mmCIF file of N, CA and C in Angstrom:
data_model
loop_
_atom_site.group_PDB
_atom_site.id
_atom_site.type_symbol
_atom_site.label_atom_id
_atom_site.label_comp_id
_atom_site.label_asym_id
_atom_site.label_seq_id
_atom_site.Cartn_x
_atom_site.Cartn_y
_atom_site.Cartn_z
ATOM 1 N N MET T 194 47.847 -77.458 -2.024
ATOM 2 C CA MET T 194 47.376 -76.353 -1.199
ATOM 3 C C MET T 194 46.191 -76.828 -0.361
ATOM 4 N N HIS T 195 46.154 -76.397 0.860
ATOM 5 C CA HIS T 195 45.061 -76.746 1.755
ATOM 6 C C HIS T 195 43.842 -75.871 1.491
ATOM 7 N N ALA T 196 42.673 -76.433 1.751
ATOM 8 C CA ALA T 196 41.451 -75.643 1.620
ATOM 9 C C ALA T 196 41.445 -74.567 2.702
ATOM 10 N N PRO T 197 41.068 -73.332 2.370
ATOM 11 C CA PRO T 197 41.045 -72.265 3.385
ATOM 12 C C PRO T 197 39.906 -72.486 4.384
ATOM 13 N N ALA T 198 40.083 -71.942 5.566
ATOM 14 C CA ALA T 198 39.002 -71.971 6.554
ATOM 15 C C ALA T 198 37.795 -71.250 5.972
ATOM 16 N N ARG T 199 36.614 -71.730 6.299
ATOM 17 C CA ARG T 199 35.394 -71.152 5.728
ATOM 18 C C ARG T 199 34.815 -70.024 6.568
ATOM 19 N N LYS T 200 35.045 -70.067 7.873
ATOM 20 C CA LYS T 200 34.376 -69.093 8.736
ATOM 21 C C LYS T 200 35.066 -69.057 10.094
ATOM 22 N N LEU T 201 35.086 -67.898 10.719
ATOM 23 C CA LEU T 201 35.550 -67.766 12.100
ATOM 24 C C LEU T 201 34.345 -67.539 12.997
ATOM 25 N N PHE T 202 34.358 -68.148 14.162
ATOM 26 C CA PHE T 202 33.264 -68.016 15.126
ATOM 27 C C PHE T 202 33.891 -67.810 16.503
ATOM 28 N N PRO T 203 34.156 -66.551 16.878
ATOM 29 C CA PRO T 203 34.779 -66.311 18.180
ATOM 30 C C PRO T 203 33.831 -66.691 19.318
ATOM 31 N N MET T 204 34.424 -67.241 20.387
ATOM 32 C CA MET T 204 33.656 -67.628 21.568
ATOM 33 C C MET T 204 34.367 -67.080 22.801
ATOM 34 N N LEU T 205 33.606 -66.451 23.679
ATOM 35 C CA LEU T 205 34.136 -65.896 24.915
ATOM 36 C C LEU T 205 33.634 -66.716 26.095
ATOM 37 N N SER T 206 34.481 -66.855 27.104
ATOM 38 C CA SER T 206 34.075 -67.470 28.364
ATOM 39 C C SER T 206 33.761 -66.345 29.338
ATOM 40 N N ALA T 207 32.603 -66.419 30.005
ATOM 41 C CA ALA T 207 32.136 -65.313 30.844
ATOM 42 C C ALA T 207 31.908 -65.753 32.283
ATOM 43 N N LEU T 208 32.537 -65.040 33.209
ATOM 44 C CA LEU T 208 32.292 -65.288 34.634
ATOM 45 C C LEU T 208 30.886 -64.861 35.022
ATOM 46 N N ASP T 209 30.507 -63.666 34.608
ATOM 47 C CA ASP T 209 29.148 -63.189 34.864
ATOM 48 C C ASP T 209 28.377 -63.306 33.556
ATOM 49 N N PHE T 210 27.898 -64.507 33.304
ATOM 50 C CA PHE T 210 27.264 -64.848 32.042
ATOM 51 C C PHE T 210 26.093 -63.914 31.727
ATOM 52 N N ASP T 211 25.238 -63.666 32.715
ATOM 53 C CA ASP T 211 24.056 -62.830 32.470
ATOM 54 C C ASP T 211 24.442 -61.402 32.079
ATOM 55 N N ARG T 212 25.443 -60.833 32.741
ATOM 56 C CA ARG T 212 25.897 -59.485 32.384
ATOM 57 C C ARG T 212 26.520 -59.455 31.003
ATOM 58 N N SER T 213 27.308 -60.480 30.680
ATOM 59 C CA SER T 213 27.934 -60.532 29.361
ATOM 60 C C SER T 213 26.881 -60.693 28.274
ATOM 61 N N LEU T 214 25.908 -61.554 28.517
ATOM 62 C CA LEU T 214 24.836 -61.749 27.543
ATOM 63 C C LEU T 214 24.059 -60.443 27.335
ATOM 64 N N ALA T 215 23.768 -59.734 28.415
ATOM 65 C CA ALA T 215 23.068 -58.449 28.303
ATOM 66 C C ALA T 215 23.916 -57.432 27.542
ATOM 67 N N PHE T 216 25.217 -57.402 27.795
ATOM 68 C CA PHE T 216 26.115 -56.467 27.113
ATOM 69 C C PHE T 216 26.049 -56.670 25.600
ATOM 70 N N TYR T 217 26.218 -57.914 25.166
ATOM 71 C CA TYR T 217 26.269 -58.183 23.731
ATOM 72 C C TYR T 217 24.888 -58.233 23.080
ATOM 73 N N ALA T 218 23.877 -58.691 23.808
ATOM 74 C CA ALA T 218 22.533 -58.787 23.219
ATOM 75 C C ALA T 218 21.765 -57.481 23.352
ATOM 76 N N GLU T 219 21.612 -56.991 24.565
ATOM 77 C CA GLU T 219 20.782 -55.806 24.789
ATOM 78 C C GLU T 219 21.485 -54.520 24.378
ATOM 79 N N GLN T 220 22.772 -54.395 24.713
ATOM 80 C CA GLN T 220 23.472 -53.141 24.434
ATOM 81 C C GLN T 220 24.007 -53.049 23.005
ATOM 82 N N LEU T 221 24.455 -54.190 22.444
ATOM 83 C CA LEU T 221 25.019 -54.147 21.093
ATOM 84 C C LEU T 221 24.113 -54.782 20.042
ATOM 85 N N GLY T 222 22.968 -55.288 20.446
ATOM 86 C CA GLY T 222 21.955 -55.722 19.493
ATOM 87 C C GLY T 222 22.098 -57.119 18.920
ATOM 88 N N GLY T 223 22.875 -57.995 19.567
ATOM 89 C CA GLY T 223 22.987 -59.369 19.089
ATOM 90 C C GLY T 223 21.671 -60.118 19.265
ATOM 91 N N ARG T 224 21.328 -60.946 18.298
ATOM 92 C CA ARG T 224 20.093 -61.745 18.332
ATOM 93 C C ARG T 224 20.464 -63.198 18.573
ATOM 94 N N GLU T 225 19.821 -63.816 19.554
ATOM 95 C CA GLU T 225 20.128 -65.202 19.878
ATOM 96 C C GLU T 225 19.858 -66.111 18.680
ATOM 97 N N SER T 226 20.874 -66.898 18.297
ATOM 98 C CA SER T 226 20.733 -67.833 17.185
ATOM 99 C C SER T 226 20.876 -69.282 17.634
ATOM 100 N N TYR T 227 21.380 -69.503 18.844
ATOM 101 C CA TYR T 227 21.550 -70.854 19.376
ATOM 102 C C TYR T 227 21.664 -70.754 20.889
ATOM 103 N N ARG T 228 21.141 -71.790 21.564
ATOM 104 C CA ARG T 228 21.207 -71.852 23.026
ATOM 105 C C ARG T 228 21.352 -73.314 23.429
ATOM 106 N N PHE T 229 22.251 -73.550 24.410
ATOM 107 C CA PHE T 229 22.380 -74.888 24.963
ATOM 108 C C PHE T 229 22.479 -74.798 26.477
ATOM 109 N N PRO T 230 21.724 -75.607 27.186
ATOM 110 C CA PRO T 230 20.658 -76.454 26.661
ATOM 111 C C PRO T 230 19.474 -75.600 26.221
ATOM 112 N N PRO T 231 18.596 -76.177 25.402
ATOM 113 C CA PRO T 231 17.485 -75.385 24.866
ATOM 114 C C PRO T 231 16.483 -74.937 25.923
ATOM 115 N N GLU T 232 16.389 -75.653 27.023
ATOM 116 C CA GLU T 232 15.465 -75.288 28.112
ATOM 117 C C GLU T 232 16.265 -74.990 29.369
ATOM 118 N N GLY T 233 15.765 -74.079 30.173
ATOM 119 C CA GLY T 233 16.427 -73.745 31.434
ATOM 120 C C GLY T 233 17.570 -72.776 31.230
ATOM 121 N N PRO T 234 18.352 -72.549 32.290
ATOM 122 C CA PRO T 234 19.478 -71.614 32.185
ATOM 123 C C PRO T 234 20.511 -72.115 31.181
ATOM 124 N N PRO T 235 20.935 -71.262 30.248
ATOM 125 C CA PRO T 235 21.888 -71.712 29.230
ATOM 126 C C PRO T 235 23.317 -71.778 29.764
ATOM 127 N N ALA T 236 24.071 -72.708 29.215
ATOM 128 C CA ALA T 236 25.509 -72.785 29.464
ATOM 129 C C ALA T 236 26.268 -72.099 28.326
ATOM 130 N N PHE T 237 25.593 -71.963 27.169
ATOM 131 C CA PHE T 237 26.214 -71.363 25.992
ATOM 132 C C PHE T 237 25.125 -70.718 25.137
ATOM 133 N N VAL T 238 25.426 -69.533 24.615
ATOM 134 C CA VAL T 238 24.508 -68.839 23.710
ATOM 135 C C VAL T 238 25.326 -68.275 22.556
ATOM 136 N N ALA T 239 24.805 -68.437 21.355
ATOM 137 C CA ALA T 239 25.390 -67.783 20.183
ATOM 138 C C ALA T 239 24.493 -66.609 19.815
ATOM 139 N N LEU T 240 25.125 -65.480 19.511
ATOM 140 C CA LEU T 240 24.410 -64.274 19.112
ATOM 141 C C LEU T 240 24.808 -63.911 17.692
ATOM 142 N N ARG T 241 23.825 -63.506 16.901
ATOM 143 C CA ARG T 241 24.069 -63.104 15.516
ATOM 144 C C ARG T 241 24.065 -61.579 15.438
ATOM 145 N N PHE T 242 25.070 -61.071 14.732
ATOM 146 C CA PHE T 242 25.204 -59.642 14.431
ATOM 147 C C PHE T 242 25.354 -59.540 12.925
ATOM 148 N N GLY T 243 24.264 -59.319 12.209
ATOM 149 C CA GLY T 243 24.351 -59.298 10.746
ATOM 150 C C GLY T 243 24.819 -60.648 10.241
ATOM 151 N N ALA T 244 25.946 -60.672 9.513
ATOM 152 C CA ALA T 244 26.485 -61.923 8.980
ATOM 153 C C ALA T 244 27.470 -62.596 9.939
ATOM 154 N N SER T 245 27.712 -62.001 11.112
ATOM 155 C CA SER T 245 28.677 -62.532 12.077
ATOM 156 C C SER T 245 27.976 -63.140 13.273
ATOM 157 N N GLU T 246 28.692 -64.007 13.982
ATOM 158 C CA GLU T 246 28.176 -64.579 15.221
ATOM 159 C C GLU T 246 29.264 -64.533 16.291
ATOM 160 N N LEU T 247 28.813 -64.492 17.543
ATOM 161 C CA LEU T 247 29.678 -64.528 18.711
ATOM 162 C C LEU T 247 29.085 -65.519 19.695
ATOM 163 N N GLY T 248 29.912 -66.416 20.210
ATOM 164 C CA GLY T 248 29.466 -67.360 21.222
ATOM 165 C C GLY T 248 29.889 -66.895 22.598
ATOM 166 N N ILE T 249 29.018 -67.114 23.584
ATOM 167 C CA ILE T 249 29.329 -66.776 24.977
ATOM 168 C C ILE T 249 29.046 -68.005 25.819
ATOM 169 N N GLY T 250 30.083 -68.481 26.511
ATOM 170 C CA GLY T 250 29.957 -69.653 27.361
ATOM 171 C C GLY T 250 30.050 -69.282 28.827
ATOM 172 N N ARG T 251 29.273 -69.961 29.639
ATOM 173 C CA ARG T 251 29.230 -69.707 31.071
ATOM 174 C C ARG T 251 30.411 -70.398 31.760
ATOM 175 N N ILE T 252 31.160 -69.666 32.574
ATOM 176 C CA ILE T 252 32.194 -70.256 33.423
ATOM 177 C C ILE T 252 31.505 -70.635 34.729
ATOM 178 N N ASP T 253 31.381 -71.938 34.959
ATOM 179 C CA ASP T 253 30.650 -72.373 36.149
ATOM 180 C C ASP T 253 31.376 -73.465 36.944
ATOM 181 N N GLY T 254 32.622 -73.733 36.623
ATOM 182 C CA GLY T 254 33.376 -74.739 37.349
ATOM 183 C C GLY T 254 33.271 -76.138 36.769
ATOM 184 N N SER T 255 32.372 -76.357 35.813
ATOM 185 C CA SER T 255 32.276 -77.690 35.219
ATOM 186 C C SER T 255 33.446 -77.895 34.258
ATOM 187 N N PRO T 256 33.852 -79.145 34.037
ATOM 188 C CA PRO T 256 34.997 -79.383 33.162
ATOM 189 C C PRO T 256 34.712 -78.969 31.723
ATOM 190 N N ALA T 257 35.722 -78.397 31.101
ATOM 191 C CA ALA T 257 35.602 -77.962 29.709
ATOM 192 C C ALA T 257 35.918 -79.128 28.779
ATOM 193 N N LEU T 258 35.304 -79.126 27.619
ATOM 194 C CA LEU T 258 35.508 -80.157 26.621
ATOM 195 C C LEU T 258 36.983 -80.336 26.282
ATOM 196 N N HIS T 259 37.725 -79.232 26.169
ATOM 197 C CA HIS T 259 39.131 -79.273 25.762
ATOM 198 C C HIS T 259 40.077 -79.590 26.908
ATOM 199 N N GLY T 260 39.568 -79.672 28.130
ATOM 200 C CA GLY T 260 40.403 -80.044 29.270
ATOM 201 C C GLY T 260 41.173 -78.909 29.905
ATOM 202 N N GLN T 261 41.125 -77.726 29.329
ATOM 203 C CA GLN T 261 41.802 -76.561 29.898
ATOM 204 C C GLN T 261 40.844 -75.829 30.824
ATOM 205 N N PRO T 262 41.366 -75.191 31.875
ATOM 206 C CA PRO T 262 40.458 -74.451 32.756
ATOM 207 C C PRO T 262 39.808 -73.289 32.011
ATOM 208 N N LEU T 263 38.535 -73.072 32.264
ATOM 209 C CA LEU T 263 37.824 -71.937 31.680
ATOM 210 C C LEU T 263 38.024 -70.731 32.575
ATOM 211 N N ARG T 264 38.447 -69.639 31.978
ATOM 212 C CA ARG T 264 38.618 -68.389 32.711
ATOM 213 C C ARG T 264 38.607 -67.254 31.706
ATOM 214 N N PRO T 265 38.154 -66.089 32.127
ATOM 215 C CA PRO T 265 38.202 -64.961 31.193
ATOM 216 C C PRO T 265 39.656 -64.590 30.910
ATOM 217 N N ALA T 266 39.875 -63.999 29.766
ATOM 218 C CA ALA T 266 41.223 -63.565 29.397
ATOM 219 C C ALA T 266 41.681 -62.477 30.343
ATOM 220 N N SER T 267 42.962 -62.457 30.622
ATOM 221 C CA SER T 267 43.513 -61.352 31.407
ATOM 222 C C SER T 267 44.533 -60.642 30.530
ATOM 223 N N GLY T 268 44.599 -59.351 30.663
ATOM 224 C CA GLY T 268 45.456 -58.579 29.785
ATOM 225 C C GLY T 268 44.839 -58.506 28.399
ATOM 226 N N HIS T 269 45.618 -58.135 27.432
ATOM 227 C CA HIS T 269 45.115 -57.960 26.069
ATOM 228 C C HIS T 269 45.295 -59.262 25.301
ATOM 229 N N ARG T 270 44.376 -60.206 25.526
ATOM 230 C CA ARG T 270 44.443 -61.490 24.838
ATOM 231 C C ARG T 270 43.420 -61.590 23.723
ATOM 232 N N VAL T 271 42.381 -60.799 23.793
ATOM 233 C CA VAL T 271 41.371 -60.820 22.740
ATOM 234 C C VAL T 271 40.821 -59.406 22.592
ATOM 235 N N GLU T 272 40.504 -59.065 21.366
ATOM 236 C CA GLU T 272 39.893 -57.756 21.088
ATOM 237 C C GLU T 272 38.851 -57.978 20.010
ATOM 238 N N LEU T 273 37.645 -57.536 20.271
ATOM 239 C CA LEU T 273 36.577 -57.644 19.284
ATOM 240 C C LEU T 273 36.368 -56.289 18.637
ATOM 241 N N CYS T 274 36.237 -56.289 17.326
ATOM 242 C CA CYS T 274 35.915 -55.079 16.589
ATOM 243 C C CYS T 274 34.440 -55.158 16.223
ATOM 244 N N VAL T 275 33.656 -54.200 16.692
ATOM 245 C CA VAL T 275 32.214 -54.192 16.464
ATOM 246 C C VAL T 275 31.874 -52.956 15.637
ATOM 247 N N TYR T 276 31.281 -53.190 14.461
ATOM 248 C CA TYR T 276 30.863 -52.092 13.602
ATOM 249 C C TYR T 276 29.474 -51.632 14.017
ATOM 250 N N VAL T 277 29.332 -50.336 14.250
ATOM 251 C CA VAL T 277 28.062 -49.738 14.670
ATOM 252 C C VAL T 277 27.763 -48.548 13.756
ATOM 253 N N ASP T 278 26.514 -48.089 13.766
ATOM 254 C CA ASP T 278 26.136 -46.946 12.939
ATOM 255 C C ASP T 278 26.618 -45.625 13.525
ATOM 256 N N ASP T 279 26.636 -45.518 14.861
ATOM 257 C CA ASP T 279 26.983 -44.266 15.529
ATOM 258 C C ASP T 279 27.861 -44.580 16.738
ATOM 259 N N VAL T 280 29.164 -44.379 16.586
ATOM 260 C CA VAL T 280 30.124 -44.703 17.646
ATOM 261 C C VAL T 280 29.823 -43.900 18.912
ATOM 262 N N ASP T 281 29.602 -42.602 18.774
ATOM 263 C CA ASP T 281 29.393 -41.747 19.945
ATOM 264 C C ASP T 281 28.152 -42.160 20.735
ATOM 265 N N ALA T 282 27.044 -42.382 20.039
ATOM 266 C CA ALA T 282 25.804 -42.765 20.720
ATOM 267 C C ALA T 282 25.946 -44.139 21.368
ATOM 268 N N THR T 283 26.637 -45.072 20.715
ATOM 269 C CA THR T 283 26.823 -46.410 21.283
ATOM 270 C C THR T 283 27.679 -46.341 22.538
ATOM 271 N N VAL T 284 28.756 -45.573 22.505
ATOM 272 C CA VAL T 284 29.618 -45.424 23.682
ATOM 273 C C VAL T 284 28.838 -44.785 24.825
ATOM 274 N N ALA T 285 28.053 -43.757 24.532
ATOM 275 C CA ALA T 285 27.258 -43.098 25.576
ATOM 276 C C ALA T 285 26.280 -44.088 26.211
ATOM 277 N N ARG T 286 25.616 -44.904 25.402
ATOM 278 C CA ARG T 286 24.658 -45.889 25.918
ATOM 279 C C ARG T 286 25.369 -46.954 26.761
ATOM 280 N N LEU T 287 26.528 -47.430 26.299
ATOM 281 C CA LEU T 287 27.276 -48.433 27.049
ATOM 282 C C LEU T 287 27.807 -47.859 28.369
ATOM 283 N N ALA T 288 28.293 -46.632 28.334
ATOM 284 C CA ALA T 288 28.790 -45.994 29.559
ATOM 285 C C ALA T 288 27.661 -45.830 30.566
ATOM 286 N N GLU T 289 26.489 -45.426 30.094
ATOM 287 C CA GLU T 289 25.330 -45.277 30.984
ATOM 288 C C GLU T 289 24.932 -46.610 31.609
ATOM 289 N N ALA T 290 25.161 -47.704 30.876
ATOM 290 C CA ALA T 290 24.844 -49.042 31.386
ATOM 291 C C ALA T 290 25.965 -49.603 32.261
ATOM 292 N N GLY T 291 27.063 -48.842 32.424
ATOM 293 C CA GLY T 291 28.127 -49.254 33.330
ATOM 294 C C GLY T 291 29.377 -49.814 32.685
ATOM 295 N N ALA T 292 29.459 -49.834 31.367
ATOM 296 C CA ALA T 292 30.659 -50.341 30.702
ATOM 297 C C ALA T 292 31.796 -49.328 30.842
ATOM 298 N N PRO T 293 32.983 -49.789 31.222
ATOM 299 C CA PRO T 293 34.128 -48.875 31.283
ATOM 300 C C PRO T 293 34.513 -48.395 29.883
ATOM 301 N N VAL T 294 34.639 -47.086 29.730
ATOM 302 C CA VAL T 294 35.097 -46.508 28.467
ATOM 303 C C VAL T 294 36.605 -46.354 28.571
ATOM 304 N N LEU T 295 37.330 -47.066 27.721
ATOM 305 C CA LEU T 295 38.785 -47.068 27.763
ATOM 306 C C LEU T 295 39.391 -46.027 26.835
ATOM 307 N N LEU T 296 38.682 -45.701 25.764
ATOM 308 C CA LEU T 296 39.107 -44.661 24.842
ATOM 309 C C LEU T 296 37.853 -43.990 24.308
ATOM 310 N N ALA T 297 37.722 -42.703 24.571
ATOM 311 C CA ALA T 297 36.565 -41.955 24.077
ATOM 312 C C ALA T 297 36.611 -41.911 22.548
ATOM 313 N N PRO T 298 35.455 -41.743 21.903
ATOM 314 C CA PRO T 298 35.432 -41.719 20.435
ATOM 315 C C PRO T 298 36.389 -40.678 19.859
ATOM 316 N N ARG T 299 37.101 -41.113 18.828
ATOM 317 C CA ARG T 299 38.015 -40.191 18.135
ATOM 318 C C ARG T 299 38.180 -40.626 16.691
ATOM 319 N N ASP T 300 38.487 -39.648 15.860
ATOM 320 C CA ASP T 300 38.717 -39.910 14.445
ATOM 321 C C ASP T 300 40.151 -40.377 14.257
ATOM 322 N N MET T 301 40.320 -41.419 13.443
ATOM 323 C CA MET T 301 41.642 -41.976 13.192
ATOM 324 C C MET T 301 42.141 -41.528 11.818
ATOM 325 N N PRO T 302 43.463 -41.485 11.640
ATOM 326 C CA PRO T 302 44.009 -41.011 10.365
ATOM 327 C C PRO T 302 43.609 -41.870 9.170
ATOM 328 N N TRP T 303 43.211 -43.118 9.389
ATOM 329 C CA TRP T 303 42.816 -43.989 8.268
ATOM 330 C C TRP T 303 41.345 -43.834 7.911
ATOM 331 N N GLY T 304 40.646 -42.896 8.586
ATOM 332 C CA GLY T 304 39.293 -42.548 8.186
ATOM 333 C C GLY T 304 38.171 -43.111 9.029
ATOM 334 N N GLU T 305 38.463 -43.924 10.020
ATOM 335 C CA GLU T 305 37.406 -44.459 10.884
ATOM 336 C C GLU T 305 37.311 -43.648 12.175
ATOM 337 N N ARG T 306 36.138 -43.664 12.767
ATOM 338 C CA ARG T 306 35.938 -43.127 14.114
ATOM 339 C C ARG T 306 35.895 -44.345 15.023
ATOM 340 N N VAL T 307 36.703 -44.357 16.083
ATOM 341 C CA VAL T 307 36.788 -45.525 16.949
ATOM 342 C C VAL T 307 36.691 -45.120 18.414
ATOM 343 N N ALA T 308 36.310 -46.087 19.224
ATOM 344 C CA ALA T 308 36.313 -45.959 20.680
ATOM 345 C C ALA T 308 36.536 -47.361 21.233
ATOM 346 N N TYR T 309 36.998 -47.436 22.473
ATOM 347 C CA TYR T 309 37.180 -48.721 23.147
ATOM 348 C C TYR T 309 36.395 -48.739 24.444
ATOM 349 N N VAL T 310 35.716 -49.852 24.680
ATOM 350 C CA VAL T 310 35.072 -50.125 25.958
ATOM 351 C C VAL T 310 35.522 -51.516 26.390
ATOM 352 N N ALA T 311 35.223 -51.848 27.641
ATOM 353 C CA ALA T 311 35.492 -53.191 28.141
ATOM 354 C C ALA T 311 34.162 -53.888 28.378
ATOM 355 N N ASP T 312 34.100 -55.180 28.035
ATOM 356 C CA ASP T 312 32.888 -55.944 28.331
ATOM 357 C C ASP T 312 32.916 -56.363 29.805
ATOM 358 N N PRO T 313 31.896 -57.029 30.316
ATOM 359 C CA PRO T 313 31.866 -57.368 31.741
ATOM 360 C C PRO T 313 33.030 -58.228 32.235
ATOM 361 N N ASP T 314 33.712 -58.949 31.341
ATOM 362 C CA ASP T 314 34.881 -59.733 31.742
ATOM 363 C C ASP T 314 36.192 -59.039 31.431
ATOM 364 N N GLY T 315 36.131 -57.783 31.007
ATOM 365 C CA GLY T 315 37.344 -57.014 30.737
ATOM 366 C C GLY T 315 37.899 -57.174 29.341
ATOM 367 N N ASN T 316 37.212 -57.897 28.459
ATOM 368 C CA ASN T 316 37.669 -58.016 27.077
ATOM 369 C C ASN T 316 37.551 -56.668 26.377
ATOM 370 N N LEU T 317 38.525 -56.365 25.539
ATOM 371 C CA LEU T 317 38.504 -55.112 24.791
ATOM 372 C C LEU T 317 37.503 -55.195 23.651
ATOM 373 N N VAL T 318 36.688 -54.154 23.525
ATOM 374 C CA VAL T 318 35.716 -54.055 22.444
ATOM 375 C C VAL T 318 35.943 -52.724 21.746
ATOM 376 N N MET T 319 36.428 -52.807 20.504
ATOM 377 C CA MET T 319 36.617 -51.605 19.712
ATOM 378 C C MET T 319 35.327 -51.366 18.939
ATOM 379 N N LEU T 320 34.778 -50.195 19.100
ATOM 380 C CA LEU T 320 33.574 -49.790 18.370
ATOM 381 C C LEU T 320 34.007 -48.878 17.239
ATOM 382 N N THR T 321 33.509 -49.137 16.050
ATOM 383 C CA THR T 321 33.894 -48.306 14.916
ATOM 384 C C THR T 321 32.749 -48.277 13.910
ATOM 385 N N ARG T 322 32.829 -47.318 13.057
ATOM 386 C CA ARG T 322 31.904 -47.219 11.932
ATOM 387 C C ARG T 322 32.729 -47.432 10.687
ATOM 388 N N GLU T 323 32.289 -48.316 9.811
ATOM 389 C CA GLU T 323 33.047 -48.577 8.593
ATOM 390 C C GLU T 323 33.217 -47.290 7.810
ATOM 391 N N ASN T 324 34.389 -47.124 7.267
ATOM 392 C CA ASN T 324 34.660 -45.968 6.426
ATOM 393 C C ASN T 324 33.914 -46.162 5.115
ATOM 394 N N VAL T 325 32.907 -45.345 4.892
ATOM 395 C CA VAL T 325 32.046 -45.509 3.724
ATOM 396 C C VAL T 325 32.382 -44.500 2.609
ATOM 397 N N SER T 326 33.534 -43.871 2.700
ATOM 398 C CA SER T 326 33.873 -42.882 1.669
ATOM 399 C C SER T 326 34.408 -43.539 0.421
#
């Protein structure tokens, strides 16, 4: 049997890096845990959310390490689930900051309250509160 993966670390490529960084850091409360390069404008930033991290890389036309073109996802290629304390208040704050609300907050039959917004590159972000019952 193979050893299981130890951790997942999702990374997004962002056309408007500054807007994406503000969305995840300022609006959703991510704390910077890594930056490259350490001085000057970053090409990559990792943000910590509790025990999770999210990486955001700048799309700037430079060649990517993996050799594939860097571009934001189009269509439903990635969806992030973000746990928040208050779905309604978070959606209201994100909408006021200009985030498109794709699904207004609603209660789901499995016990969670969920809403969907889009980040600055159009990635789907599901906001939910963990079912604590």
